[in-house]
Amino acid sequence: SQQGEEDPQALSIQEGENATMNCSYKTSINNLQWYRQNSGRGLVHLILIRSNEREKHSGRLRVTLDTSKKSSSLLITASRAADTASYFCATVGEGGKLIFGQGTELSVKP
Amino acid sequence: EAQVTQNPRYLITVTGKKLTVTCSQNMNHEYMSWYRQDPGLGLRQIYYSMNVEVTDKGDVPEGYKVSRKEKRNFPLILESPSPNQTSLYFCASSLGTRAFFGQGTRLTVV
């Protein structure tokens, strides 16, 4: 079952611009994670934000979490062509299962 | 280096011919899982294992088997593959919530 819904499904921007992706989820969470997937490759963990945190930074990444709205956003600042990838949010369900959103496909044009 | 290794990376097989996709992790993680990724359907969990000799069904277990005889290995077995099992498969292991993914196995069943 897919708990996370991501928006937009696809995003195309120019190098240097910021990219914002949103994720909504349905049930209560302890934390929310963001992963990145280069085309056809394995997912790579980017950042985890706990339910008692509102914002977290890691390099050019900024994640926010609004538990009242059951939503999170991932901001990539000063994007680069190498940021081109799909980005997924994930929450942890029953039995420790990661439940992924459908993903946002980001294309950064040089 | 912490990693999850899947083999093979690519496989084309015929309907009904049993196959095994291997997965091995070197991080001593207790939790391992298999996902399949299909366009428009996202990542769906097939099976997971919380420890040696403990396995359980995920969201789409039909047509698959797994075993967990050792902590490091978690093979995925397709006893009688069918064309609807053509997909991109990922093995993952985790300690706590953060997951480490293998590079994926692209399986085509003709």
Tab-separated table of C-alpha atoms in Angstrom:
chain	number	residue	atom	x	y	z
A	1	SER	CA	0.000	0.000	0.000
A	2	GLN	CA	1.287	3.426	-0.851
A	3	GLN	CA	0.961	5.796	2.040
A	4	GLY	CA	2.881	8.725	0.665
A	5	GLU	CA	1.624	10.822	-2.185
A	6	GLU	CA	4.104	13.089	-3.836
A	7	ASP	CA	3.646	16.258	-5.716
A	8	PRO	CA	4.553	17.113	-8.378
A	9	GLN	CA	5.042	13.825	-10.202
A	10	ALA	CA	7.577	15.484	-12.465
A	11	LEU	CA	9.545	18.703	-12.203
A	12	SER	CA	11.847	20.283	-14.757
A	13	ILE	CA	14.058	23.226	-13.799
A	14	GLN	CA	17.229	24.988	-14.887
A	15	GLU	CA	20.543	24.527	-13.132
A	16	GLY	CA	20.884	26.965	-10.247
A	17	GLU	CA	17.167	27.087	-9.481
A	18	ASN	CA	15.613	25.593	-6.369
A	19	ALA	CA	13.487	22.452	-6.514
A	20	THR	CA	10.678	21.769	-4.084
A	21	MET	CA	8.929	18.438	-3.740
A	22	ASN	CA	6.032	17.674	-1.460
A	23	CYS	CA	4.871	14.521	0.227
A	24	SER	CA	1.670	13.724	2.084
A	25	TYR	CA	1.044	10.688	4.243
A	26	LYS	CA	-1.952	9.165	5.956
A	27	THR	CA	-1.102	7.703	9.343
A	28	SER	CA	0.821	8.964	12.354
A	29	ILE	CA	4.588	8.616	12.102
A	30	ASN	CA	7.718	8.545	14.213
A	31	ASN	CA	9.835	9.819	11.371
A	32	LEU	CA	9.822	10.463	7.643
A	33	GLN	CA	12.663	9.794	5.264
A	34	TRP	CA	13.631	10.985	1.815
A	35	TYR	CA	15.438	8.833	-0.706
A	36	ARG	CA	16.932	9.508	-4.093
A	37	GLN	CA	17.016	7.129	-7.042
A	38	ASN	CA	19.114	7.619	-10.130
A	39	SER	CA	17.552	6.043	-13.177
A	40	GLY	CA	17.180	2.284	-12.673
A	41	ARG	CA	19.534	2.242	-9.701
A	42	GLY	CA	19.048	1.520	-6.020
A	43	LEU	CA	17.587	4.085	-3.669
A	44	VAL	CA	19.946	6.103	-1.541
A	45	HIS	CA	18.955	7.548	1.813
A	46	LEU	CA	19.146	11.350	1.894
A	47	ILE	CA	17.725	12.544	5.179
A	48	LEU	CA	15.463	11.549	8.053
A	49	ILE	CA	13.296	13.937	10.012
A	50	ARG	CA	11.712	12.894	13.294
A	51	SER	CA	8.128	13.646	14.180
A	52	ASN	CA	9.192	16.169	16.838
A	53	GLU	CA	11.288	18.119	14.347
A	54	ARG	CA	9.918	20.787	12.036
A	55	GLU	CA	12.900	21.404	9.835
A	56	LYS	CA	16.206	19.766	9.068
A	57	HIS	CA	19.130	20.695	6.841
A	58	SER	CA	21.820	18.653	5.166
A	59	GLY	CA	24.055	20.492	2.721
A	60	ARG	CA	21.799	21.830	-0.051
A	61	LEU	CA	18.834	19.849	1.251
A	62	ARG	CA	16.170	21.273	3.495
A	63	VAL	CA	13.332	19.121	4.770
A	64	THR	CA	10.263	20.346	6.594
A	65	LEU	CA	7.631	18.321	8.388
A	66	ASP	CA	4.135	19.393	9.360
A	67	THR	CA	2.552	16.596	11.364
A	68	SER	CA	-0.729	18.487	11.707
A	69	LYS	CA	-1.101	18.451	7.932
A	70	LYS	CA	0.632	15.099	7.530
A	71	SER	CA	2.963	16.544	4.968
A	72	SER	CA	6.642	17.059	4.300
A	73	SER	CA	8.631	18.943	1.726
A	74	LEU	CA	12.114	18.527	0.319
A	75	LEU	CA	13.899	21.582	-1.001
A	76	ILE	CA	17.057	21.290	-3.050
A	77	THR	CA	18.764	24.650	-3.352
A	78	ALA	CA	21.019	25.751	-6.206
A	79	SER	CA	20.262	22.597	-8.161
A	80	ARG	CA	22.815	20.934	-10.416
A	81	ALA	CA	22.437	18.654	-13.416
A	82	ALA	CA	23.706	15.832	-11.190
A	83	ASP	CA	20.601	16.252	-9.004
A	84	THR	CA	18.527	14.782	-11.829
A	85	ALA	CA	16.866	11.751	-10.266
A	86	SER	CA	13.626	10.537	-8.711
A	87	TYR	CA	12.968	11.491	-5.114
A	88	PHE	CA	10.810	9.468	-2.757
A	89	CYS	CA	9.468	10.072	0.686
A	90	ALA	CA	9.022	7.070	2.954
A	91	THR	CA	7.354	6.351	6.244
A	92	VAL	CA	7.673	3.268	8.402
A	93	GLY	CA	4.657	1.003	8.614
A	94	GLU	CA	3.779	-2.151	10.442
A	95	GLY	CA	6.654	-4.529	11.027
A	96	GLY	CA	9.224	-1.914	10.068
A	97	LYS	CA	8.158	-1.855	6.450
A	98	LEU	CA	9.122	1.258	4.523
A	99	ILE	CA	6.136	2.685	2.662
A	100	PHE	CA	7.120	4.826	-0.274
A	101	GLY	CA	5.376	7.575	-2.119
A	102	GLN	CA	5.118	7.465	-5.912
A	103	GLY	CA	8.089	9.762	-6.244
A	104	THR	CA	8.899	13.015	-7.982
A	105	GLU	CA	10.980	12.827	-11.118
A	106	LEU	CA	13.326	15.821	-11.128
A	107	SER	CA	15.097	16.950	-14.267
A	108	VAL	CA	17.720	19.676	-13.953
A	109	LYS	CA	18.773	21.119	-17.263
A	110	PRO	CA	22.274	22.528	-17.613
B	1	GLU	CA	32.242	-0.354	2.774
B	2	ALA	CA	28.634	-0.870	3.860
B	3	GLN	CA	26.717	-2.403	1.015
B	4	VAL	CA	23.900	-4.586	-0.190
B	5	THR	CA	24.842	-6.758	-3.145
B	6	GLN	CA	22.327	-8.244	-5.527
B	7	ASN	CA	22.973	-10.661	-8.323
B	8	PRO	CA	22.390	-10.801	-11.160
B	9	ARG	CA	21.881	-7.190	-12.258
B	10	TYR	CA	20.059	-8.229	-15.412
B	11	LEU	CA	18.239	-11.441	-16.210
B	12	ILE	CA	16.099	-12.585	-19.098
B	13	THR	CA	14.375	-15.893	-18.584
B	14	VAL	CA	11.491	-17.948	-19.924
B	15	THR	CA	8.148	-18.607	-18.306
B	16	GLY	CA	8.273	-21.423	-15.775
B	17	LYS	CA	12.030	-21.678	-15.368
B	18	LYS	CA	12.894	-21.400	-11.685
B	19	LEU	CA	15.306	-18.648	-10.754
B	20	THR	CA	16.932	-17.166	-7.687
B	21	VAL	CA	18.064	-13.596	-7.155
B	22	THR	CA	20.665	-13.393	-4.422
B	23	CYS	CA	21.034	-10.609	-1.890
B	24	SER	CA	23.800	-10.186	0.623
B	25	GLN	CA	24.553	-7.430	3.147
B	26	ASN	CA	27.703	-6.825	5.174
B	27	MET	CA	26.248	-4.598	7.897
B	28	ASN	CA	24.900	-7.279	10.250
B	29	HIS	CA	21.401	-5.863	9.830
B	30	GLU	CA	18.533	-7.897	11.172
B	31	TYR	CA	15.851	-6.508	8.858
B	32	MET	CA	15.930	-7.315	5.154
B	33	SER	CA	13.293	-6.971	2.495
B	34	TRP	CA	12.543	-7.294	-1.197
B	35	TYR	CA	10.708	-4.728	-3.302
B	36	ARG	CA	9.593	-4.602	-6.863
B	37	GLN	CA	9.308	-1.360	-8.761
B	38	ASP	CA	6.910	-0.931	-11.671
B	39	PRO	CA	5.971	2.193	-13.625
B	40	GLY	CA	2.916	3.844	-12.130
B	41	LEU	CA	2.856	1.475	-9.165
B	42	GLY	CA	5.923	2.631	-7.297
B	43	LEU	CA	7.838	0.420	-4.897
B	44	ARG	CA	5.939	-2.462	-3.397
B	45	GLN	CA	7.243	-4.791	-0.738
B	46	ILE	CA	7.276	-8.484	-1.640
B	47	TYR	CA	8.646	-10.166	1.495
B	48	TYR	CA	10.572	-9.136	4.530
B	49	SER	CA	12.589	-10.778	7.262
B	50	MET	CA	13.110	-9.478	10.768
B	51	ASN	CA	15.830	-11.979	11.590
B	52	VAL	CA	17.242	-15.389	10.746
B	53	GLU	CA	14.474	-17.913	10.057
B	54	VAL	CA	11.806	-15.197	10.416
B	55	THR	CA	10.135	-14.144	7.175
B	56	ASP	CA	6.761	-12.629	6.379
B	57	LYS	CA	4.711	-11.542	3.420
B	58	GLY	CA	4.689	-7.995	2.198
B	59	ASP	CA	2.132	-6.429	-0.089
B	60	VAL	CA	2.690	-8.545	-3.213
B	61	PRO	CA	4.056	-11.965	-2.168
B	62	GLU	CA	2.238	-14.146	-4.726
B	63	GLY	CA	4.609	-16.076	-6.955
B	64	TYR	CA	7.655	-15.480	-4.756
B	65	LYS	CA	9.484	-17.292	-1.990
B	66	VAL	CA	12.302	-16.214	0.292
B	67	SER	CA	14.551	-17.799	2.867
B	68	ARG	CA	16.750	-16.442	5.641
B	69	LYS	CA	19.133	-19.118	6.793
B	70	GLU	CA	21.905	-16.665	7.619
B	71	LYS	CA	21.733	-13.065	8.710
B	72	ARG	CA	23.637	-11.717	5.717
B	73	ASN	CA	21.720	-13.459	2.907
B	74	PHE	CA	18.138	-13.106	1.777
B	75	PRO	CA	17.536	-14.733	-1.615
B	76	LEU	CA	14.370	-14.204	-3.628
B	77	ILE	CA	13.073	-17.291	-5.386
B	78	LEU	CA	10.674	-17.413	-8.303
B	79	GLU	CA	9.609	-21.042	-8.588
B	80	SER	CA	7.695	-20.599	-11.841
B	81	PRO	CA	8.208	-17.097	-13.225
B	82	SER	CA	5.503	-15.519	-15.335
B	83	PRO	CA	5.588	-12.443	-17.609
B	84	ASN	CA	3.765	-10.336	-14.978
B	85	GLN	CA	6.849	-10.724	-12.791
B	86	THR	CA	8.873	-8.729	-15.267
B	87	SER	CA	10.039	-5.861	-13.094
B	88	LEU	CA	12.918	-4.108	-11.378
B	89	TYR	CA	13.688	-5.769	-8.044
B	90	PHE	CA	15.468	-4.298	-5.050
B	91	CYS	CA	16.788	-5.887	-1.928
B	92	ALA	CA	17.193	-3.691	1.144
B	93	SER	CA	18.530	-4.082	4.649
B	94	SER	CA	18.073	-1.798	7.606
B	95	LEU	CA	18.993	-1.234	11.210
B	96	GLY	CA	16.391	0.944	12.805
B	97	THR	CA	14.638	2.827	10.057
B	98	ARG	CA	17.259	3.854	7.521
B	99	ALA	CA	17.421	1.378	4.637
B	100	PHE	CA	20.320	0.470	2.390
B	101	PHE	CA	19.364	-0.729	-1.071
B	102	GLY	CA	21.046	-2.999	-3.542
B	103	GLN	CA	21.636	-1.806	-7.098
B	104	GLY	CA	18.641	-3.651	-8.436
B	105	THR	CA	17.918	-6.642	-10.657
B	106	ARG	CA	16.097	-6.031	-13.885
B	107	LEU	CA	14.164	-9.202	-14.638
B	108	THR	CA	12.416	-9.936	-17.907
B	109	VAL	CA	10.250	-13.035	-18.198
B	110	VAL	CA	9.308	-13.978	-21.759
